[in-house]
Amino acid sequence: MKKLHCPLILGFLILGWESSGQVVKDSVATTSLSEVIVTGTRTERSVATLPLPTHVIRGEVIQKTGLSRLNEIIQEQTGLITVTDFGGGEGIQMQGLDAAYVMILVDGQPLFGRSAGTLDLSRISVNNIDRIEIIKGASSCLYGSEALAGVINIITKKPRVTDRIHGNFNYKIARFDTHDLGTSLAYGKEKIAIEIFGNYFKTQGYNLSSSDFSKTVEPYSNFTLQPKIKMTLTNRLQLNANMRVFQQSQINRTEVSSERYSGESKIKELNGTLALNHSVNQQLKMVYEFYTTNYVAEEHLKSAQNELFDASTFDQWFYRPEVRLHYTLKAHTISAGLGLNYETLERTYFDQQAQLQSEYAFGQLEWFPHKKWNILAGFRFDHPHQYQTQWSPKLAVNYQWSANYSLKASVGYGFKAPDLRQLYFNFTNSAVGYTVLGYNVAEAQLTELQNQGQLLFTNGFTFTQPLRPESSINFNWGGYYKSKKVTVDYNAFFNTIRDLIDTKAVAQKTNGQNVFSYFNIDKIITYGAELTTTYSHKKELSFTLGYQYLIAKDVQVMDRIRRGEVYARDPETLASFALQSSDYFGLFNRSKHTANVKVNYSFPFMKTTVVARLLYRSKFGLYDTNNNAILDRYDVFVKGYCTANLTFNHDLNAAMTLQWGGVNVFDYKDPSNLPNLAGRQLFARITYQF
């Protein structure tokens, strides 16, 4: 620790010789009652009147942390945990639900590219973010599939009319030969405004294993380009055009049976939105919008003799035209919309291009029957062509007790449609010999395997009924309080998830291996409570404490334990015994307790701010170590741990800011269980505004 603290303290003392009367803004508090949010209702609403569990992270807060990627800032928020998938990407766990159930939006449009089931948050730069809006709880009423657990909307900075070119430049250098370069340029005059953002990120990766050939994270580089144009056509017509281009290249290396293979992994992503906003009159506004995105991932491995060992491709297109209207009177606002989703995917292990198509309609009423009461009611109807029709209702109520205090409750339905992998996958592992089949192709492929003499027997499963979407009913009860010095935000939640899609063995092959397919099998529940409270002392000091308590369990497992059907083995006597209900810990990779502490302290006379964050996660289990297919207290757990991030911000002058600090300054590592914790990473950044 001395090596870390000495240069930081020395730099702090040197800066202490400078003086200024400037007061640095609070960079810990993230939400205020007057803040406007759009994600929860798709209309502009203040947090005080929004009857949903909501959290807002302002852009200036993100900048004060000195962090670079979205996954880094998200994991510092109460009740949100970043988890890695089999492909190494980091997704977000919300209210105990997997990352596959959280919808990620950029400027209100969904991101795609869940090649391994999780959307990798590390591919999103935070350098041009205006704010991040987080809505917890089922949000399919507005956003459809994948919003079963909630929505995270990354809202980037908008073009604005000015009389000159303005922008910023920032450069960050960090451990592992990491470089992060970002810049933005903006210009606006009269009826047109343009902004262009660019980011380049490069790192040599890191290695937590003993291998001298492949690393835990291999070297990679990426860049992001995001142009935006806003045009005022008439007093009532405004045209917005947004585009985002992302490309990444990473070294790909592995060892199989002492043989070494190397290659490259590439990602290309393109997002484009064209929206026409029409103010028909003071009460009625129309939005005509078209969104398209393309995500391509390619990778290959070659032997030392340059012979191809493995190659895969993933090419996904998505198109969505949508029309929305918002009609406002004194006491209520009515929103409605119609749209079409069309998705195609070509990937390795698909026999042909897979397609999904659905039409949808939604409606919403925001009603203020009294100045203290707000009622939000809505529905969405999805008509997919590949699975069952879905109705997604939602009802929420907010009671603003006083100017500083509000109570809120909500109930909603969410769903997640079967993805194209679960419907059309056709994969056989060449080394081991097992097969995984998507539900829609399983019957035909089993018949083909049977005709080829590769099946020993089948397990009698039929595929006559369509695979059902996973569904959720979500309840939230909470409140919000804000005084001059204290802010308290609390929420209790309950989720029941039905028709979880999982794999089952449907046949056995003559080589002794199984054939798997996807079925609706499980039902789980998650419940708990969240609390975030902030105390501010004058303008120099603020202190924030966040805490989540979580229980997440499989209902079928609970029933089996009550019937005495689940056993464990005593590690000392090796005797088997029936488990009790209290022995069942719950779902894998869930912690009962998570917490964060954030301290923001400014030294106005030195133009310096210190932002310290302490993050805690209690024990959790990743594997069934006693072979009874569940996680119980006799399994081996990952121990609870604590990490700390520290950032110093110093304003050199009105245009230039210097940052330095560290991520994971305690240098906590657990290579076997937490490959996303690389150890201590010191960094320095300079930002110039012009």
GROMACS .gro file of C-alpha atoms in nm, residues 188-487:
model
  300
  188GLY     CA    1  -2.446   2.474  -3.411
  189LYS     CA    2  -2.593   2.774  -3.586
  190GLU     CA    3  -2.954   2.878  -3.634
  191LYS     CA    4  -3.135   2.564  -3.752
  192ILE     CA    5  -2.863   2.299  -3.751
  193ALA     CA    6  -2.636   2.155  -3.482
  194ILE     CA    7  -2.367   1.891  -3.526
  195GLU     CA    8  -2.161   1.694  -3.275
  196ILE     CA    9  -1.897   1.428  -3.345
  197PHE     CA   10  -1.749   1.208  -3.073
  198GLY     CA   11  -1.451   0.977  -3.115
  199ASN     CA   12  -1.276   0.738  -2.877
  200TYR     CA   13  -0.974   0.510  -2.912
  201PHE     CA   14  -0.896   0.250  -2.645
  202LYS     CA   15  -0.596   0.014  -2.635
  203THR     CA   16  -0.461  -0.223  -2.371
  204GLN     CA   17  -0.211  -0.507  -2.348
  205GLY     CA   18  -0.451  -0.702  -2.128
  206TYR     CA   19  -0.342  -0.894  -1.819
  207ASN     CA   20  -0.269  -1.247  -1.703
  208LEU     CA   21  -0.385  -1.400  -1.375
  209SER     CA   22  -0.299  -1.758  -1.473
  210SER     CA   23   0.029  -1.947  -1.482
  211SER     CA   24   0.017  -1.984  -1.861
  212ASP     CA   25   0.300  -1.818  -2.049
  213PHE     CA   26   0.114  -1.842  -2.380
  214SER     CA   27  -0.243  -1.720  -2.336
  215LYS     CA   28  -0.354  -1.439  -2.104
  216THR     CA   29  -0.664  -1.396  -1.889
  217VAL     CA   30  -0.748  -1.097  -2.108
  218GLU     CA   31  -0.559  -1.080  -2.435
  219PRO     CA   32  -0.440  -0.748  -2.586
  220TYR     CA   33  -0.710  -0.559  -2.774
  221SER     CA   34  -0.793  -0.220  -2.916
  222ASN     CA   35  -1.117  -0.054  -3.026
  223PHE     CA   36  -1.251   0.274  -3.147
  224THR     CA   37  -1.592   0.444  -3.136
  225LEU     CA   38  -1.720   0.714  -3.371
  226GLN     CA   39  -2.054   0.879  -3.299
  227PRO     CA   40  -2.181   1.168  -3.515
  228LYS     CA   41  -2.511   1.344  -3.439
  229ILE     CA   42  -2.710   1.600  -3.638
  230LYS     CA   43  -3.010   1.802  -3.521
  231MET     CA   44  -3.201   2.005  -3.782
  232THR     CA   45  -3.493   2.240  -3.720
  233LEU     CA   46  -3.693   2.219  -4.042
  234THR     CA   47  -3.981   2.440  -3.929
  235ASN     CA   48  -4.118   2.568  -3.600
  236ARG     CA   49  -4.297   2.235  -3.562
  237LEU     CA   50  -4.063   1.987  -3.732
  238GLN     CA   51  -3.725   1.869  -3.605
  239LEU     CA   52  -3.507   1.601  -3.762
  240ASN     CA   53  -3.249   1.407  -3.560
  241ALA     CA   54  -2.994   1.171  -3.714
  242ASN     CA   55  -2.763   0.965  -3.490
  243MET     CA   56  -2.500   0.708  -3.581
  244ARG     CA   57  -2.259   0.497  -3.378
  245VAL     CA   58  -1.970   0.296  -3.525
  246PHE     CA   59  -1.767   0.058  -3.310
  247GLN     CA   60  -1.480  -0.172  -3.412
  248GLN     CA   61  -1.258  -0.392  -3.198
  249SER     CA   62  -0.968  -0.625  -3.267
  250GLN     CA   63  -0.827  -0.868  -3.010
  251ILE     CA   64  -0.559  -1.136  -3.009
  252ASN     CA   65  -0.710  -1.486  -2.980
  253ARG     CA   66  -0.494  -1.760  -2.826
  254THR     CA   67  -0.557  -2.095  -2.659
  255GLU     CA   68  -0.396  -2.429  -2.576
  256VAL     CA   69  -0.565  -2.764  -2.649
  257SER     CA   70  -0.386  -3.085  -2.540
  258SER     CA   71  -0.051  -2.904  -2.524
  259GLU     CA   72  -0.104  -2.775  -2.880
  260ARG     CA   73  -0.094  -2.395  -2.916
  261TYR     CA   74  -0.327  -2.202  -3.145
  262SER     CA   75  -0.342  -1.831  -3.216
  263GLY     CA   76  -0.554  -1.599  -3.424
  264GLU     CA   77  -0.769  -1.289  -3.405
  265SER     CA   78  -1.114  -1.187  -3.286
  266LYS     CA   79  -1.290  -0.893  -3.451
  267ILE     CA   80  -1.611  -0.704  -3.373
  268LYS     CA   81  -1.785  -0.453  -3.598
  269GLU     CA   82  -2.096  -0.268  -3.487
  270LEU     CA   83  -2.310  -0.006  -3.658
  271ASN     CA   84  -2.615   0.172  -3.511
  272GLY     CA   85  -2.823   0.430  -3.694
  273THR     CA   86  -3.135   0.628  -3.596
  274LEU     CA   87  -3.343   0.872  -3.798
  275ALA     CA   88  -3.624   1.049  -3.608
  276LEU     CA   89  -3.870   1.318  -3.712
  277ASN     CA   90  -4.036   1.505  -3.423
  278HIS     CA   91  -4.361   1.679  -3.516
  279SER     CA   92  -4.532   1.919  -3.275
  280VAL     CA   93  -4.881   1.919  -3.421
  281ASN     CA   94  -5.003   2.164  -3.157
  282GLN     CA   95  -4.940   2.239  -2.790
  283GLN     CA   96  -5.113   1.918  -2.684
  284LEU     CA   97  -5.012   1.666  -2.951
  285LYS     CA   98  -4.663   1.556  -3.050
  286MET     CA   99  -4.574   1.283  -3.300
  287VAL     CA  100  -4.245   1.095  -3.341
  288TYR     CA  101  -4.161   0.901  -3.659
  289GLU     CA  102  -3.852   0.689  -3.604
  290PHE     CA  103  -3.643   0.430  -3.785
  291TYR     CA  104  -3.361   0.237  -3.617
  292THR     CA  105  -3.123  -0.023  -3.756
  293THR     CA  106  -2.817  -0.197  -3.620
  294ASN     CA  107  -2.566  -0.454  -3.742
  295TYR     CA  108  -2.333  -0.652  -3.516
  296VAL     CA  109  -2.064  -0.875  -3.667
  297ALA     CA  110  -1.819  -1.090  -3.468
  298GLU     CA  111  -1.556  -1.305  -3.637
  299GLU     CA  112  -1.275  -1.510  -3.487
  300HIS     CA  113  -1.034  -1.779  -3.592
  301LEU     CA  114  -0.753  -1.995  -3.455
  302LYS     CA  115  -0.460  -2.140  -3.647
  303SER     CA  116  -0.191  -2.385  -3.553
  304ALA     CA  117   0.182  -2.310  -3.548
  305GLN     CA  118   0.190  -2.453  -3.902
  306ASN     CA  119  -0.070  -2.192  -4.008
  307GLU     CA  120  -0.342  -2.455  -4.048
  308LEU     CA  121  -0.696  -2.345  -3.960
  309PHE     CA  122  -0.811  -2.507  -3.633
  310ASP     CA  123  -1.137  -2.325  -3.567
  311ALA     CA  124  -1.337  -2.033  -3.709
  312SER     CA  125  -1.674  -1.878  -3.625
  313THR     CA  126  -1.891  -1.591  -3.744
  314PHE     CA  127  -2.187  -1.403  -3.596
  315ASP     CA  128  -2.373  -1.155  -3.818
  316GLN     CA  129  -2.688  -0.999  -3.671
  317TRP     CA  130  -2.915  -0.734  -3.827
  318PHE     CA  131  -3.207  -0.558  -3.661
  319TYR     CA  132  -3.460  -0.312  -3.809
  320ARG     CA  133  -3.733  -0.121  -3.629
  321PRO     CA  134  -3.967   0.146  -3.766
  322GLU     CA  135  -4.187   0.303  -3.497
  323VAL     CA  136  -4.451   0.576  -3.469
  324ARG     CA  137  -4.535   0.736  -3.132
  325LEU     CA  138  -4.777   1.002  -3.017
  326HIS     CA  139  -4.793   1.199  -2.693
  327TYR     CA  140  -5.114   1.386  -2.610
  328THR     CA  141  -5.102   1.613  -2.305
  329LEU     CA  142  -5.380   1.783  -2.112
  330LYS     CA  143  -5.366   1.946  -1.770
  331ALA     CA  144  -5.424   1.631  -1.568
  332HIS     CA  145  -5.287   1.357  -1.788
  333THR     CA  146  -5.064   1.253  -2.073
  334ILE     CA  147  -5.152   0.975  -2.317
  335SER     CA  148  -4.874   0.800  -2.506
  336ALA     CA  149  -4.921   0.536  -2.773
  337GLY     CA  150  -4.711   0.369  -3.038
  338LEU     CA  151  -4.693   0.113  -3.317
  339GLY     CA  152  -4.386  -0.062  -3.446
  340LEU     CA  153  -4.225  -0.356  -3.620
  341ASN     CA  154  -3.920  -0.560  -3.516
  342TYR     CA  155  -3.732  -0.760  -3.779
  343GLU     CA  156  -3.414  -0.948  -3.688
  344THR     CA  157  -3.187  -1.180  -3.884
  345LEU     CA  158  -2.886  -1.380  -3.770
  346GLU     CA  159  -2.629  -1.578  -3.963
  347ARG     CA  160  -2.379  -1.759  -3.746
  348THR     CA  161  -2.167  -2.067  -3.729
  349TYR     CA  162  -2.372  -2.372  -3.621
  350PHE     CA  163  -2.689  -2.237  -3.785
  351ASP     CA  164  -2.799  -2.440  -4.088
  352GLN     CA  165  -2.945  -2.128  -4.249
  353GLN     CA  166  -3.017  -1.765  -4.176
  354ALA     CA  167  -3.254  -1.735  -3.877
  355GLN     CA  168  -3.525  -1.470  -3.865
  356LEU     CA  169  -3.752  -1.318  -3.603
  357GLN     CA  170  -4.037  -1.081  -3.679
  358SER     CA  171  -4.297  -0.921  -3.456
  359GLU     CA  172  -4.542  -0.634  -3.463
  360TYR     CA  173  -4.629  -0.445  -3.148
  361ALA     CA  174  -4.845  -0.169  -3.004
  362PHE     CA  175  -4.832   0.004  -2.670
  363GLY     CA  176  -5.030   0.260  -2.476
  364GLN     CA  177  -4.971   0.452  -2.155
  365LEU     CA  178  -5.163   0.691  -1.933
  366GLU     CA  179  -4.990   0.932  -1.695
  367TRP     CA  180  -5.263   1.073  -1.473
  368PHE     CA  181  -5.236   1.339  -1.202
  369PRO     CA  182  -5.576   1.324  -1.026
  370HIS     CA  183  -5.437   1.546  -0.748
  371LYS     CA  184  -5.123   1.748  -0.707
  372LYS     CA  185  -4.992   1.482  -0.469
  373TRP     CA  186  -5.101   1.176  -0.665
  374ASN     CA  187  -4.966   1.032  -0.987
  375ILE     CA  188  -5.089   0.713  -1.152
  376LEU     CA  189  -4.908   0.542  -1.437
  377ALA     CA  190  -5.089   0.268  -1.628
  378GLY     CA  191  -4.981   0.105  -1.949
  379PHE     CA  192  -4.979  -0.202  -2.168
  380ARG     CA  193  -4.793  -0.347  -2.464
  381PHE     CA  194  -4.908  -0.608  -2.713
  382ASP     CA  195  -4.643  -0.808  -2.901
  383HIS     CA  196  -4.740  -1.029  -3.195
  384PRO     CA  197  -4.435  -1.241  -3.278
  385HIS     CA  198  -4.432  -1.495  -3.560
  386GLN     CA  199  -4.208  -1.751  -3.385
  387TYR     CA  200  -4.361  -1.775  -3.035
  388GLN     CA  201  -4.671  -1.691  -2.836
  389THR     CA  202  -4.844  -1.353  -2.834
  390GLN     CA  203  -4.753  -1.141  -2.531
  391TRP     CA  204  -4.950  -0.886  -2.326
  392SER     CA  205  -4.736  -0.675  -2.091
  393PRO     CA  206  -4.938  -0.458  -1.848
  394LYS     CA  207  -4.800  -0.223  -1.582
  395LEU     CA  208  -4.950  -0.014  -1.302
  396ALA     CA  209  -4.761   0.227  -1.077
  397VAL     CA  210  -4.865   0.485  -0.819
  398ASN     CA  211  -4.671   0.775  -0.668
  399TYR     CA  212  -4.783   0.979  -0.367
  400GLN     CA  213  -4.582   1.296  -0.311
  401TRP     CA  214  -4.630   1.339   0.062
  402SER     CA  215  -4.458   1.675   0.060
  403ALA     CA  216  -4.221   1.876  -0.156
  404ASN     CA  217  -3.933   1.657  -0.031
  405TYR     CA  218  -4.091   1.316   0.023
  406SER     CA  219  -4.269   1.068  -0.204
  407LEU     CA  220  -4.397   0.711  -0.178
  408LYS     CA  221  -4.421   0.481  -0.477
  409ALA     CA  222  -4.541   0.130  -0.567
  410SER     CA  223  -4.553  -0.058  -0.896
  411VAL     CA  224  -4.645  -0.395  -1.043
  412GLY     CA  225  -4.551  -0.503  -1.392
  413TYR     CA  226  -4.519  -0.796  -1.626
  414GLY     CA  227  -4.203  -0.868  -1.820
  415PHE     CA  228  -4.100  -1.128  -2.072
  416LYS     CA  229  -3.794  -1.249  -2.259
  417ALA     CA  230  -3.848  -1.415  -2.592
  418PRO     CA  231  -3.648  -1.725  -2.686
  419ASP     CA  232  -3.337  -1.603  -2.863
  420LEU     CA  233  -3.224  -1.730  -3.200
  421ARG     CA  234  -2.962  -1.954  -3.040
  422GLN     CA  235  -3.228  -2.133  -2.834
  423LEU     CA  236  -3.443  -2.180  -3.145
  424TYR     CA  237  -3.196  -2.265  -3.424
  425PHE     CA  238  -2.862  -2.379  -3.276
  426ASN     CA  239  -2.711  -2.692  -3.432
  427PHE     CA  240  -2.377  -2.758  -3.266
  428THR     CA  241  -2.171  -3.073  -3.217
  429ASN     CA  242  -1.854  -3.060  -3.012
  430SER     CA  243  -1.587  -3.220  -3.229
  431ALA     CA  244  -1.359  -3.304  -2.937
  432VAL     CA  245  -1.610  -3.450  -2.687
  433GLY     CA  246  -1.897  -3.546  -2.918
  434TYR     CA  247  -2.207  -3.402  -2.748
  435THR     CA  248  -2.470  -3.210  -2.951
  436VAL     CA  249  -2.684  -2.904  -2.870
  437LEU     CA  250  -2.994  -2.838  -3.082
  438GLY     CA  251  -3.224  -2.537  -3.092
  439TYR     CA  252  -3.586  -2.613  -3.013
  440ASN     CA  253  -3.721  -2.536  -3.362
  441VAL     CA  254  -3.468  -2.761  -3.541
  442ALA     CA  255  -3.439  -3.037  -3.279
  443GLU     CA  256  -3.708  -3.272  -3.416
  444ALA     CA  257  -3.570  -3.273  -3.770
  445GLN     CA  258  -3.210  -3.310  -3.655
  446LEU     CA  259  -3.297  -3.599  -3.420
  447THR     CA  260  -3.465  -3.777  -3.709
  448GLU     CA  261  -3.153  -3.724  -3.921
  449LEU     CA  262  -2.925  -3.856  -3.644
  450GLN     CA  263  -3.157  -4.156  -3.604
  451ASN     CA  264  -3.141  -4.231  -3.977
  452GLN     CA  265  -2.761  -4.208  -3.964
  453GLY     CA  266  -2.749  -4.463  -3.682
  454GLN     CA  267  -2.597  -4.217  -3.435
  455LEU     CA  268  -2.869  -4.241  -3.167
  456LEU     CA  269  -2.876  -4.509  -2.900
  457PHE     CA  270  -3.215  -4.400  -2.761
  458THR     CA  271  -3.435  -4.090  -2.716
  459ASN     CA  272  -3.593  -3.966  -2.393
  460GLY     CA  273  -3.944  -3.925  -2.533
  461PHE     CA  274  -3.950  -3.545  -2.555
  462THR     CA  275  -4.182  -3.387  -2.812
  463PHE     CA  276  -4.151  -3.051  -2.985
  464THR     CA  277  -4.513  -2.995  -3.089
  465GLN     CA  278  -4.576  -2.679  -2.883
  466PRO     CA  279  -4.373  -2.361  -2.941
  467LEU     CA  280  -4.103  -2.274  -2.688
  468ARG     CA  281  -4.264  -2.024  -2.451
  469PRO     CA  282  -4.110  -1.688  -2.357
  470GLU     CA  283  -3.976  -1.653  -2.004
  471SER     CA  284  -4.209  -1.430  -1.802
  472SER     CA  285  -4.192  -1.227  -1.483
  473ILE     CA  286  -4.425  -1.051  -1.243
  474ASN     CA  287  -4.244  -0.776  -1.059
  475PHE     CA  288  -4.345  -0.578  -0.749
  476ASN     CA  289  -4.168  -0.271  -0.609
  477TRP     CA  290  -4.249  -0.065  -0.299
  478GLY     CA  291  -4.036   0.231  -0.206
  479GLY     CA  292  -3.994   0.595  -0.131
  480TYR     CA  293  -3.775   0.898  -0.177
  481TYR     CA  294  -3.681   1.169   0.070
  482LYS     CA  295  -3.466   1.477   0.021
  483SER     CA  296  -3.386   1.755   0.264
  484LYS     CA  297  -3.117   2.018   0.257
  485LYS     CA  298  -2.849   1.776   0.376
  486VAL     CA  299  -2.992   1.424   0.353
  487THR     CA  300  -3.127   1.216   0.064
   0.00000   0.00000   0.00000
